[in-house]
CSV table of C-alpha atoms in Angstrom, one decimal:
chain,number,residue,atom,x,y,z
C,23,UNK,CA,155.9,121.0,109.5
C,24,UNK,CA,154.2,122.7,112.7
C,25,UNK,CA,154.2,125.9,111.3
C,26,UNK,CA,150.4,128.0,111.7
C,27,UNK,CA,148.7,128.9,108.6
C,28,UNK,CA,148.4,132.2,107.5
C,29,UNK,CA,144.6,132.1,106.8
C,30,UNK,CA,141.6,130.1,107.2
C,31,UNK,CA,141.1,127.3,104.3
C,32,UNK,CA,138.6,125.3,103.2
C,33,UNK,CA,138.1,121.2,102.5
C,34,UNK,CA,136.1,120.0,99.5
C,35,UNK,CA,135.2,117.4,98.1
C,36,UNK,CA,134.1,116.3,95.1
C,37,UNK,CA,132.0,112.9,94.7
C,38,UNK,CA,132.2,110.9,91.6
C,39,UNK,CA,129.4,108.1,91.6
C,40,UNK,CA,128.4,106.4,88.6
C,41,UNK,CA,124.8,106.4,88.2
C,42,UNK,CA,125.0,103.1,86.2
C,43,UNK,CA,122.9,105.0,83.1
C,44,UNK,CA,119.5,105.2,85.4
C,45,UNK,CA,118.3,108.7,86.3
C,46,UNK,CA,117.5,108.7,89.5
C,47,UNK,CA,116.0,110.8,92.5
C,48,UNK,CA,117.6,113.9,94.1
C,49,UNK,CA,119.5,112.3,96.8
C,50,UNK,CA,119.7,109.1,95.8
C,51,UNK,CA,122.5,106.6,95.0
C,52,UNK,CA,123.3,103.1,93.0
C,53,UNK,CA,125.8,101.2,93.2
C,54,UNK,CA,126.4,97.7,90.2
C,55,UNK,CA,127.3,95.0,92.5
C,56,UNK,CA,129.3,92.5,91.6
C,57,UNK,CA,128.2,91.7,88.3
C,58,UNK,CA,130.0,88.9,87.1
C,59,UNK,CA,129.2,85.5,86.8
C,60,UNK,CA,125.2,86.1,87.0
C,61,UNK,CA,124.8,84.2,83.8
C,62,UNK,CA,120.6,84.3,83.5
C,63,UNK,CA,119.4,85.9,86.5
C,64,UNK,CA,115.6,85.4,87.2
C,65,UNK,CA,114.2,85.5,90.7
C,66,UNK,CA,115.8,88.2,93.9
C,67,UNK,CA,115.5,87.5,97.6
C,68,UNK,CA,117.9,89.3,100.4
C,69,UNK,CA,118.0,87.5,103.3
C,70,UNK,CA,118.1,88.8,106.7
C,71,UNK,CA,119.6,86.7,109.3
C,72,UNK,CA,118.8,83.5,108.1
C,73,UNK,CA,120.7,79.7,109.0
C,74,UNK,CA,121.1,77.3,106.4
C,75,UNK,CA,122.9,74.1,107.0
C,76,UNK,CA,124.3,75.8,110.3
C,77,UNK,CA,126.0,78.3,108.3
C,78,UNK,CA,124.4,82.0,109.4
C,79,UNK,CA,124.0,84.2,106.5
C,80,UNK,CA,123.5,88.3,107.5
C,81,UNK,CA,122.0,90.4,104.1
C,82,UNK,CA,122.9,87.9,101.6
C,83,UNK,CA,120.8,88.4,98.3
C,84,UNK,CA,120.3,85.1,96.8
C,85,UNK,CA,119.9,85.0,93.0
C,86,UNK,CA,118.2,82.6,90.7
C,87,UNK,CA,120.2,81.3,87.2
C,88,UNK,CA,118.9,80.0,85.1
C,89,UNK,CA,121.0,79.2,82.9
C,90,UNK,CA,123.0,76.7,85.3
C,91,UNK,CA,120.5,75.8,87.5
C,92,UNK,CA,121.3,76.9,90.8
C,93,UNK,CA,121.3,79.5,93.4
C,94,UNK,CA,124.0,82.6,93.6
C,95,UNK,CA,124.5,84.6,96.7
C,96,UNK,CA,126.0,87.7,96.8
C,97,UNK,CA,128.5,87.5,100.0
C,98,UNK,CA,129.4,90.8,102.2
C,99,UNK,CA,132.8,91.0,100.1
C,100,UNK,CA,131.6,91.5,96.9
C,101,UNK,CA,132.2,87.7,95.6
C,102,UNK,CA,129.0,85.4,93.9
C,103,UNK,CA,129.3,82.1,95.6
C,104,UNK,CA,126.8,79.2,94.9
C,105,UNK,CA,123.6,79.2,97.3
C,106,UNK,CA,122.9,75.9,96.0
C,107,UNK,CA,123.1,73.4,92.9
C,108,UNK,CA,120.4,71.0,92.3
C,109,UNK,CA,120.1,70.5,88.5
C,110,UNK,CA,117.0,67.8,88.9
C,111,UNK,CA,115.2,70.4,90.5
C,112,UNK,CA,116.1,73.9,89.9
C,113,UNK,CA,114.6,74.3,86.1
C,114,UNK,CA,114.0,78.0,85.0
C,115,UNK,CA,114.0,79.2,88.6
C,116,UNK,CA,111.6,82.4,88.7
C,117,UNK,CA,111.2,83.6,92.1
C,118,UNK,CA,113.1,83.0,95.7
C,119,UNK,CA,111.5,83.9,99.2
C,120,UNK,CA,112.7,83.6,102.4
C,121,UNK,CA,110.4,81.8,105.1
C,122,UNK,CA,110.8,83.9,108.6
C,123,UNK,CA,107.8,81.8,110.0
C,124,UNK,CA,107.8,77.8,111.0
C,125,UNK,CA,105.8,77.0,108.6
C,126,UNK,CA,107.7,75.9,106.0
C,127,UNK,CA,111.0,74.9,107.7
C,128,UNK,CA,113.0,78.7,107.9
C,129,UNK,CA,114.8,78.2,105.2
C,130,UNK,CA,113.8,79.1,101.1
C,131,UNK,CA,110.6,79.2,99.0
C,132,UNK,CA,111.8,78.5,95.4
C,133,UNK,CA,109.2,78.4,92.4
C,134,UNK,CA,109.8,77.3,88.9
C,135,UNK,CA,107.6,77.0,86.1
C,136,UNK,CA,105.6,74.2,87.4
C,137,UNK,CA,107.2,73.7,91.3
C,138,UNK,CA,107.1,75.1,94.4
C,139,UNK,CA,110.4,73.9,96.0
C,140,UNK,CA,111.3,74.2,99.3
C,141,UNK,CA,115.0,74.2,100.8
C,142,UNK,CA,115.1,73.8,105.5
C,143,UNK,CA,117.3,75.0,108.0
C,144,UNK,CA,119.6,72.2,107.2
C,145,UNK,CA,119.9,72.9,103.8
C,146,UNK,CA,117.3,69.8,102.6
C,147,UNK,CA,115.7,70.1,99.2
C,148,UNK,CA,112.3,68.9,98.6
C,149,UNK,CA,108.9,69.2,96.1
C,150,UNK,CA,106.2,71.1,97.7
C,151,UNK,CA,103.6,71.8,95.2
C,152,UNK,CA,103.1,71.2,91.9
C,153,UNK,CA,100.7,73.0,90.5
C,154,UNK,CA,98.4,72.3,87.2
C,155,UNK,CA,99.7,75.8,85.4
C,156,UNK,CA,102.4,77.9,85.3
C,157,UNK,CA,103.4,79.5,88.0
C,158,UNK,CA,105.5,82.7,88.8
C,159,UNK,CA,106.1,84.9,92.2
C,160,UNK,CA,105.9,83.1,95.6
C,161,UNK,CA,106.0,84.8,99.2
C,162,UNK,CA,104.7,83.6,102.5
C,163,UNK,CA,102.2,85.0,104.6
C,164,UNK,CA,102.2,86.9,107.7
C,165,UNK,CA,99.5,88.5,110.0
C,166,UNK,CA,96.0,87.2,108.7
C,167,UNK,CA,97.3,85.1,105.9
C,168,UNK,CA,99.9,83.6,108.1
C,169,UNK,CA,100.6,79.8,107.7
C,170,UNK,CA,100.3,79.6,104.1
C,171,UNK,CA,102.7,79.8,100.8
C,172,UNK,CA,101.1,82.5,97.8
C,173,UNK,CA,101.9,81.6,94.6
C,174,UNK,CA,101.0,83.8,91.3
C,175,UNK,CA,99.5,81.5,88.8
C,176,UNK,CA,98.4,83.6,85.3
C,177,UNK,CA,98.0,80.3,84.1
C,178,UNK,CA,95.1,79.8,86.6
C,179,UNK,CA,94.2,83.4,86.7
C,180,UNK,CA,95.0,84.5,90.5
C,181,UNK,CA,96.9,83.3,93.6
C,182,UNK,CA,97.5,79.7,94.7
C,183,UNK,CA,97.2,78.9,98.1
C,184,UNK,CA,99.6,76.3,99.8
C,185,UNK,CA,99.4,74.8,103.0
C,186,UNK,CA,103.1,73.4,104.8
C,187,UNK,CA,101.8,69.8,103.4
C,188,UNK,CA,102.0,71.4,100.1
C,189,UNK,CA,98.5,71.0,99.7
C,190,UNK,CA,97.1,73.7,97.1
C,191,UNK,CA,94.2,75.2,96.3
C,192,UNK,CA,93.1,78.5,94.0
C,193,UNK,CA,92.1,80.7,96.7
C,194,UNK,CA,91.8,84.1,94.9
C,195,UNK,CA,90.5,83.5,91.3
C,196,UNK,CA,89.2,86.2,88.4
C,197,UNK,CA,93.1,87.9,88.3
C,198,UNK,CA,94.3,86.9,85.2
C,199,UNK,CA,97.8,87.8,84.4
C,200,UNK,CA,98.9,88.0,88.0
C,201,UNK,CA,102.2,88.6,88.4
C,202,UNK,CA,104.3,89.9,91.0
C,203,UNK,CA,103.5,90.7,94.7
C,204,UNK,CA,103.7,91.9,98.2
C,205,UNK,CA,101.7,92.0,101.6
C,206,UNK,CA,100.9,95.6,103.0
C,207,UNK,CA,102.5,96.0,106.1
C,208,UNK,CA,101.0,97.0,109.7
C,209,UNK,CA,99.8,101.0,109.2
C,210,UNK,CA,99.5,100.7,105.5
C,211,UNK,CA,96.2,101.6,104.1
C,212,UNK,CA,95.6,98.0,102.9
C,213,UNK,CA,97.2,96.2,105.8
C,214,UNK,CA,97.4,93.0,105.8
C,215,UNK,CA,96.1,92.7,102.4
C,216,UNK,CA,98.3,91.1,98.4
C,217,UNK,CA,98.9,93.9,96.7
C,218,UNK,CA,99.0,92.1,93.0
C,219,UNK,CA,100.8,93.3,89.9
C,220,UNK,CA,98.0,92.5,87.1
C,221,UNK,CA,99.6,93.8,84.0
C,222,UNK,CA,98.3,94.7,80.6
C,223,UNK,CA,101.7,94.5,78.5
C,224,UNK,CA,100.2,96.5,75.3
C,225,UNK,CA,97.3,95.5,75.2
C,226,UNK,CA,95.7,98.7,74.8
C,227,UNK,CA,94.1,98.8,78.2
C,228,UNK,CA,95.6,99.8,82.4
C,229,UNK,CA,97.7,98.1,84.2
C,230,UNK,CA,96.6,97.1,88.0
C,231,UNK,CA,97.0,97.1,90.9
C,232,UNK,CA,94.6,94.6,92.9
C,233,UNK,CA,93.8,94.0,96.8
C,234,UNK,CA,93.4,90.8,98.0
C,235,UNK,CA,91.7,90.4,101.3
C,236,UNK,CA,92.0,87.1,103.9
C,237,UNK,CA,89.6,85.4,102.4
C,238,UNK,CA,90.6,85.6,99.0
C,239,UNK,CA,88.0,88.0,97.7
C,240,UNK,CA,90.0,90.9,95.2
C,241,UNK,CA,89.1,94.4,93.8
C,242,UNK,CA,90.5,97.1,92.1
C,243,UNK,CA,93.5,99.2,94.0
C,244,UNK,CA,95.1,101.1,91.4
C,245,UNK,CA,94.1,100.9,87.7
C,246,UNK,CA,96.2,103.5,85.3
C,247,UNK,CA,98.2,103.3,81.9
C,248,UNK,CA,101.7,103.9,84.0
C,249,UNK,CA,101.2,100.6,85.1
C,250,UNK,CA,100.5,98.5,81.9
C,251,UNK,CA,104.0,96.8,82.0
C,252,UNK,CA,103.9,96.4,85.9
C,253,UNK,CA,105.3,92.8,86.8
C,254,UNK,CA,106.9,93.0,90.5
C,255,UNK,CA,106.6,95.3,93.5
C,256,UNK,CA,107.6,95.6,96.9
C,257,UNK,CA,105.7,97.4,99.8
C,258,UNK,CA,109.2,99.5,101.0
C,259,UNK,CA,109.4,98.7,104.5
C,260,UNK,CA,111.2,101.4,106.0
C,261,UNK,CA,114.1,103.7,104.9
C,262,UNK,CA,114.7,107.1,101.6
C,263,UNK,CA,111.3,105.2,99.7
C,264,UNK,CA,109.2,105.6,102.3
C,265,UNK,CA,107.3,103.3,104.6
C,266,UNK,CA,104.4,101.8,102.9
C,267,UNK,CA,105.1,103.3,99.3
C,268,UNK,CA,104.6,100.5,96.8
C,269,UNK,CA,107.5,100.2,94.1
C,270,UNK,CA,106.9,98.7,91.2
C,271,UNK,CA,109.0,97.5,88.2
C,272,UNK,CA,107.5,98.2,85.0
C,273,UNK,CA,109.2,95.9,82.2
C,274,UNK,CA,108.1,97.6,79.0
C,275,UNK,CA,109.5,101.2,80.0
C,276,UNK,CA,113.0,99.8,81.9
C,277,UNK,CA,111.6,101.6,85.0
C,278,UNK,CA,110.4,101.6,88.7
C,279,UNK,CA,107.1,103.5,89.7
C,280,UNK,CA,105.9,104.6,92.9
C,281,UNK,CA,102.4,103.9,94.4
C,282,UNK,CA,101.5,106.2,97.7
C,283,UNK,CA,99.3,104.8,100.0
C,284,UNK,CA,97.2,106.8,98.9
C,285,UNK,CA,96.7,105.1,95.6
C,286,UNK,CA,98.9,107.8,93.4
C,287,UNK,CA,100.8,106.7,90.9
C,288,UNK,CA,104.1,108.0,89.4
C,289,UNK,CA,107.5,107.5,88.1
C,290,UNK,CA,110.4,107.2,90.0
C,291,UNK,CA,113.8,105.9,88.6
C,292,UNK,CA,114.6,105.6,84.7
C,293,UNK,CA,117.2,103.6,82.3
C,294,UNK,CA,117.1,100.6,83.4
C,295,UNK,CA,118.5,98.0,81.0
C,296,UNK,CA,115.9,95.2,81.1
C,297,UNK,CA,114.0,94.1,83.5
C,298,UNK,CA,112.3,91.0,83.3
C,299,UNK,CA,110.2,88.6,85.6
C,300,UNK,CA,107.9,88.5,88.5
C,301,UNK,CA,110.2,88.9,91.0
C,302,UNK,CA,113.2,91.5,90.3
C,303,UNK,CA,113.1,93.7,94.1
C,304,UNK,CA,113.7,93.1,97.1
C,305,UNK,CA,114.2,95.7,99.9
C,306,UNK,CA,117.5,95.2,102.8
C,307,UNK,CA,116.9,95.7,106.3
C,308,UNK,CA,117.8,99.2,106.3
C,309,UNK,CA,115.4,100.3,103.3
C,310,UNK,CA,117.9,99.7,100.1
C,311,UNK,CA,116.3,98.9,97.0
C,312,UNK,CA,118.1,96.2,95.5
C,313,UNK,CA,117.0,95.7,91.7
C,314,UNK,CA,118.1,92.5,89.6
C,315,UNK,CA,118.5,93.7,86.0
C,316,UNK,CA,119.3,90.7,83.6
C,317,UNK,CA,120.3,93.0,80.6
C,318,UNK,CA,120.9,90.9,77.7
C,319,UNK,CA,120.9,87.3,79.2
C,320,UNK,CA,117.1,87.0,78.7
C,321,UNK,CA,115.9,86.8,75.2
C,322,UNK,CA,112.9,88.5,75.8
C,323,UNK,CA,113.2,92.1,75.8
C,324,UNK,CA,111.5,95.2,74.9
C,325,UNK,CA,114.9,97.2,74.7
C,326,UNK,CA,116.8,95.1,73.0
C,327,UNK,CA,119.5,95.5,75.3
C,328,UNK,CA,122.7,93.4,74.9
C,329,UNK,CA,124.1,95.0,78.5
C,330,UNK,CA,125.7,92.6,80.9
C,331,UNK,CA,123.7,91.2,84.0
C,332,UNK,CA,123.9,93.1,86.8
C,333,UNK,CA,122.5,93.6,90.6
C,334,UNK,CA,121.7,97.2,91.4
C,335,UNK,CA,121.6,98.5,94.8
C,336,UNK,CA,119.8,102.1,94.9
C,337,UNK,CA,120.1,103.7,98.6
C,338,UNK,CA,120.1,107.2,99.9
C,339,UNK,CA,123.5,109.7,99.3
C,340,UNK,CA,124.4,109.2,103.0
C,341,UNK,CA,126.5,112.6,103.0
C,342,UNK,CA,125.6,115.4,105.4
C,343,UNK,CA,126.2,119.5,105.0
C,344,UNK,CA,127.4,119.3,108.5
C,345,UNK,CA,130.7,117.4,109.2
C,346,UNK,CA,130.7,115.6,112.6
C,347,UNK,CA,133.3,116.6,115.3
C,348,UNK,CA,136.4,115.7,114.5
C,349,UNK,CA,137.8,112.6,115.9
C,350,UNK,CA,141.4,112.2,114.9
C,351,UNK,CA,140.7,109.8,112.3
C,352,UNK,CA,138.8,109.0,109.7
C,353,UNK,CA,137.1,105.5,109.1
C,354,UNK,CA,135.0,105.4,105.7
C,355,UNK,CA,133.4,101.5,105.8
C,356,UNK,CA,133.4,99.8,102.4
C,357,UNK,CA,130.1,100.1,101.7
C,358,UNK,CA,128.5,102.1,102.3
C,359,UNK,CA,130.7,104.8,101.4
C,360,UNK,CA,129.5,108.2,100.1
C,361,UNK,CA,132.6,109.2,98.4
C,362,UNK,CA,133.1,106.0,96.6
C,363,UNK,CA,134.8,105.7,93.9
C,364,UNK,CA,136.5,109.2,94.0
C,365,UNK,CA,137.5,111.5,96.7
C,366,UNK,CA,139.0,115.1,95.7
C,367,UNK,CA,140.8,116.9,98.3
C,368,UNK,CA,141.5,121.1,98.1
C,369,UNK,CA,143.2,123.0,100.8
C-alpha cells in the first residue's frame, strides 16, 4: 500500500530439489529428465550443434532403444521425439557418437552388436563395418588419431580401427574385456591418448584403466579394485567435475568414480539404479554430466532394480550467497533453475 516499513526484513528461501535417491557432492545438483517413453535405453550421445536432414539440433541427447529399434532425442522442452527408426538396421543399439570431423559424413556413429552404422548430414543410413566379434563403445578420433572410427571389441580383445571406407583392422590388441572410452583432451596428462575401461566384473582381480597411444601400443593407467565394475567413462571437458578428471560408471556398485589426472582414484556419486552398457555419459557443452540409467528395462542387473528408465542430468547448484543488483524483475529460465521445484518466500 505505499506505506514504509517499520524495520528491516529479511528474504529466504528455501530450495527443495529431489536428489532422485543418489547421494551426491556438496554443491551439486540432478535433475530426472523426461523419463517416459525410454522403453530399453542402451547407448547416450548429446549433441552439440549438429544438422541432420537440414534440421539444426542445439544440446539434444540422443538415446538408443532397444526395445523398438530406433533413436530418441530428448528436445529443449522436455518431450522424447524419435531421432530415427530403421528397424532393418538398428538391432540392440549399444552406443551413439556424434562425428564433428568430415570424416564420416557430420552426422552419427551408431554401433550394434555386430555393426558400425553410420547416419550423414542428410539424414542417410548406411553399413560401415561389420566386424567378426561383438562389438560395444564407438567414438571418433581427434588430434593424432584423427580420421579414424574406435570401436571396443571384447570379443577381439581391444580397439578396432575403422577407416571412412569402413575398412577395419584390430589396431590395439592384448585388452580383453574393453569396454567403454574416451580420448584425453589437450593439457591432460595423457593427451591425446584412449583412455579404456578394462573391467574385471568379480573376478577377483582390478579393474583398469589403460592408455592407448597413436600407434596402438597400450599399458597400464590406473589398476585398482574401485574400478572392477568400470564399463564407461568420459574425460569431463570443462565445468563443477573438473577439466581433465576422468568419470567413470561403475555397474556392479550403481555408481560414478572419479580419476584425477593424476591417476587417483575415488568415489564420487552413489544410488544409482542400474547402470548398464558401454556407453551410459556423455558431458553438455557447459560441463553437465548427463547419465542414462535404464533401471529395470534391462534384464541384467546386479541390483535388481525394477525402477523406471530415466535420464539424469547432474550439474552444479547454480545459487550464489550474494544476490545480484536488483533489476526490477525477476526472470528464472526453465532449466536451469536453482529453485526448482519449490520456492519458499518469508518477509
Amino acid at each position: 500500500d505505499g506505506a514504509t516499513l517499520g524495520e528491516d526484513f529479511v528474504l529466504q528461501f528455501t530450495i527443495d530439489l529431489d536428489d532422485a535417491g543418489l547421494v551426491l557432492p556438496p554443491g551439486f545438483v540432478v535433475e530426472a529428465l523426461s523419463p517416459f517413453n525410454y522403453h530399453h535405453p542402451l547407448g547416450l550421445e548429446v549433441l552439440p550443434a549438429i544438422s541432420i536432414n537440414g534440421a539444426t539440433r542445439t544440446e539434444d541427447p540422443v538415446i538408443g532403444d532397444v526395445t523398438r529399434r530406433r533413436l530418441l532425442s530428448l528436445r529443449p522442452d522436455q518431450r522424447v521425439a524419435t531421432w530415427a527408426t530403421r528397424p532393418e538396421f538398428l538391432d540392440v543399439i549399444l552406443s551413439v557418437e556424434r562425428d564433428l570431423s568430415v570424416d564420416f559424413g557430420q552426422g552419427l556413429l551408431v554401433t550394434t552388436r555386430t555393426q558400425l552404422l553410420s547416419q550423414d548430414s542428410q539424414g542417410i543410413w548406411s553399413l560401415l563395418h561389420s566386424p567378426s566379434g561383438f562389438v560395444e563403445a564407438v567414438r571418433v578420433g581427434e588430434g593424432t588419431l584423427a580420421g579414424y572410427a574406435y570401436l571396443s571389441s571384447p570379443a577381439e580383445g581391444g580397439l578396432i580401427r575403422v577407416d571412412p571406407s569402413g575398412v577395419g583392422t584390430l589396431w590395439a590388441a592384448g585388452m580383453g574385456n574393453a569396454r567403454g572410452f574416451d580420448q584425453a583432451p589437450a593439457g591432460h596428462s595423457l593427451e591425446g591418448e584412449l583412455i579404456v575401461c578394462i573391467s574385471d566384473l568379480n573376478q577377483g582381480g582390478n579393474g583398469d584403466l589403460r592408455r592407448v597411444a597413436a600407434d596402438g601400443s597400450s599399458s597400464i593407467w590406473v589398476s585398482s579394485p574401485l574400478l572392477d565394475g568400470a564399463m564407461d567413462l568420459r574425460v569431463a571437458p570443462v565445468g563443477p567435475f573438473g577439466a581433465g578428471n576422468v568419470i567413470v560408471g561403475d555397474v556392479l556398485e550403481e555408481r560414478l568414480l572419479v580419476v584425477d589426472p593424476q591417476g587417483q582414484v575415488s568415489v564420487l556419486i552413489t544410488g544409482f539404479e542400474n547402470l548398464y552398457g558401454s556407453d551410459f555419459l556423455s558431458f553438455g557443452r557447459d560441463g553437465a554430466l548427463y547419465v542414462l540409467d535404464p533401471g529395470g528395462a534391462e534384464g541384467i542387473t546386479n541390483s535388481g532394480s525394477t525402477a523406471e528408465p530415466r535420464l539424469l542430468r547432474i550439474s552444479a547448484r547454480n545459487a550464489t550467497d550474494t544476490p545480484p543488483a536488483a533489476q526490477g524483475d525477476l526472470r528464472l529460465r526453465a532449466h536451469p533453475n536453482p529453485f526448482n521445484p519449490r520456492v519458499e518466500l518469508q518477509y
